[in-house]
XYZ file of C-alpha atoms in Angstrom:
183
model
C -11.070 -37.705 -18.646
C -12.249 -39.652 -15.347
C -8.613 -40.257 -13.860
C -8.111 -35.905 -15.029
C -10.700 -35.869 -12.206
C -9.383 -38.027 -9.739
C -5.454 -36.624 -10.384
C -7.386 -33.037 -9.810
C -8.885 -34.117 -5.768
C -5.484 -35.829 -4.747
C -2.800 -32.430 -6.289
C -5.873 -30.199 -3.907
C -5.234 -33.610 -1.435
C -1.612 -32.832 -1.741
C -0.745 -29.013 -2.103
C -3.712 -28.907 0.770
C -1.163 -31.774 3.390
C 1.992 -29.062 2.547
C 0.389 -26.533 4.617
C -0.922 -28.817 6.820
C 2.672 -29.314 7.621
C 3.648 -26.674 7.982
C 0.993 -24.209 9.640
C 1.907 -27.511 11.947
C 5.457 -26.216 13.115
C 4.379 -22.609 14.232
C 3.401 -20.600 16.667
C 1.026 -17.859 15.933
C 3.557 -15.203 16.162
C 6.064 -16.878 13.771
C 2.320 -17.438 11.419
C 1.403 -13.406 12.036
C 5.758 -12.243 10.965
C 5.661 -10.043 8.367
C 9.518 -10.471 6.485
C 9.777 -7.032 5.121
C 7.080 -4.207 5.014
C 3.837 -4.622 3.345
C 4.504 -8.697 2.814
C 2.262 -11.652 3.431
C 3.541 -13.294 6.513
C 1.547 -16.608 6.268
C -1.412 -16.384 8.492
C -1.862 -13.663 5.472
C -1.844 -16.539 2.912
C -3.990 -18.596 4.715
C -6.719 -16.071 4.735
C -6.596 -14.851 0.975
C -6.471 -18.682 0.528
C -9.654 -19.287 2.401
C -11.639 -16.207 0.871
C -11.007 -17.530 -2.488
C -12.045 -21.230 -1.919
C -15.442 -19.990 -0.189
C -15.772 -17.448 -3.094
C -15.109 -19.748 -6.378
C -16.317 -23.329 -5.069
C -20.006 -21.864 -3.791
C -21.715 -22.314 -5.869
C -19.342 -22.815 -8.635
C -21.671 -24.762 -10.782
C -25.080 -21.918 -10.600
C -23.155 -18.865 -9.688
C -20.557 -15.636 -10.135
C -17.524 -16.900 -9.078
C -16.887 -13.916 -7.504
C -19.434 -13.344 -4.887
C -20.257 -10.149 -4.030
C -20.023 -11.212 -0.273
C -15.863 -11.789 -0.939
C -14.329 -8.981 0.365
C -11.163 -9.362 -0.803
C -9.108 -5.897 -0.030
C -9.688 -7.116 3.250
C -7.917 -10.757 2.608
C -4.856 -8.801 3.094
C -5.614 -7.392 6.881
C -4.200 -9.918 9.493
C -7.057 -10.410 11.355
C -5.940 -12.816 13.506
C -5.007 -13.581 17.384
C -5.234 -17.412 17.608
C -3.837 -19.874 15.665
C -6.743 -22.118 15.712
C -8.805 -19.673 13.526
C -5.872 -19.358 11.452
C -6.431 -23.519 11.018
C -10.017 -22.631 11.142
C -10.677 -20.730 7.962
C -7.993 -22.873 6.050
C -9.743 -26.351 6.533
C -13.444 -24.464 6.130
C -12.046 -23.396 2.323
C -11.321 -26.596 1.434
C -13.992 -27.834 3.069
C -15.623 -25.881 0.508
C -13.236 -26.728 -2.108
C -14.034 -30.517 -1.969
C -17.300 -29.857 -1.476
C -16.984 -29.454 -4.165
C -14.618 -31.176 -7.034
C -16.007 -34.430 -4.757
C -19.884 -35.232 -6.580
C -18.542 -34.016 -10.075
C -18.979 -36.237 -12.895
C -16.924 -35.967 -16.403
C -20.743 -34.763 -17.978
C -20.206 -32.009 -15.475
C -16.532 -30.934 -17.153
C -16.938 -29.036 -19.778
C -19.953 -27.168 -18.051
C -19.643 -23.406 -19.013
C -18.703 -21.695 -15.380
C -17.795 -18.181 -14.344
C -15.001 -16.380 -12.965
C -16.100 -12.086 -12.908
C -18.471 -12.321 -16.040
C -15.304 -15.045 -17.793
C -16.423 -18.320 -19.033
C -14.384 -20.758 -17.986
C -15.047 -24.962 -18.623
C -15.056 -26.533 -14.571
C -12.121 -28.071 -16.112
C -10.487 -24.920 -16.845
C -11.669 -23.352 -13.605
C -10.454 -26.381 -11.759
C -6.839 -25.409 -13.850
C -6.952 -22.110 -13.186
C -7.274 -22.508 -8.933
C -4.818 -25.373 -8.860
C -2.829 -23.382 -10.133
C -3.190 -20.533 -8.402
C -3.413 -22.399 -4.964
C -0.207 -24.203 -5.890
C 1.397 -20.628 -6.059
C 0.201 -19.588 -2.674
C 1.488 -22.655 -0.890
C 4.541 -22.624 -2.153
C 5.070 -19.369 -0.562
C 3.702 -19.678 2.120
C 6.384 -23.260 2.716
C 9.463 -21.280 1.745
C 7.878 -18.244 4.184
C 8.230 -21.494 6.497
C 11.444 -22.400 5.448
C 12.992 -19.175 5.985
C 10.840 -18.745 9.771
C 13.153 -22.184 10.535
C 16.467 -21.348 8.833
C 18.634 -24.563 8.945
C 16.393 -26.600 11.350
C 13.331 -26.743 8.125
C 13.104 -29.936 6.715
C 12.929 -30.937 3.989
C 8.460 -31.334 2.993
C 9.271 -33.160 -0.661
C 12.749 -34.394 -1.690
C 15.861 -32.864 0.270
C 18.775 -31.435 -1.226
C 21.593 -33.824 -2.018
C 18.943 -36.903 -1.254
C 17.694 -37.776 -5.389
C 19.940 -40.386 -5.473
C 18.562 -41.859 -2.382
C 15.168 -40.857 -3.566
C 15.328 -42.174 -7.096
C 16.857 -45.276 -5.529
C 13.349 -46.616 -3.286
C 11.337 -45.102 -6.545
C 13.188 -47.587 -9.211
C 13.430 -50.332 -6.686
C 9.310 -50.623 -7.562
C 7.867 -52.531 -10.152
C 6.025 -50.639 -13.330
C 3.063 -48.768 -12.956
C 0.160 -46.773 -12.924
C -0.526 -44.620 -10.416
C -0.501 -41.036 -7.984
C 2.860 -39.435 -7.401
C 0.488 -38.379 -4.112
C 0.538 -41.754 -3.493
C 4.008 -42.659 -2.097
C 3.623 -39.499 0.098
């Protein structure tokens, strides 16, 4: 189980890096762009993720993950007036998450925590949030691709580049490593 914690942290770091790379490409106006009425812009996705992270990971071993102070519905109202504010919220949410999970030990993984009074093991809670964040970061990256159109630079294996990517990977010795070690 020791590898589970290391792997989970690396996965969270990987998804944060995809968001970081996407956010860095755009102006405040682009980050706030809604493609259709009542859709979520990149800025709104960031606001929601940050709100979720702060609620879920603040005192997560001792308090319910849905905090009384969280105002989830307001996470979907754009109040940003600067890119710096968006980035600050993004980083604040991630800092809360990493401060909560980096000190965990294997002994913590079977502890029961609650989200809206539903009991989860710490492992289940990590899995729940990892899937939730990957889902929204996928949306964030996709919106970035729509904004950049043909100038978008792939953040993973680009279309048509699988053979060269695999050739590079298979040129290395077999060994245990996390896939994010090379990114």
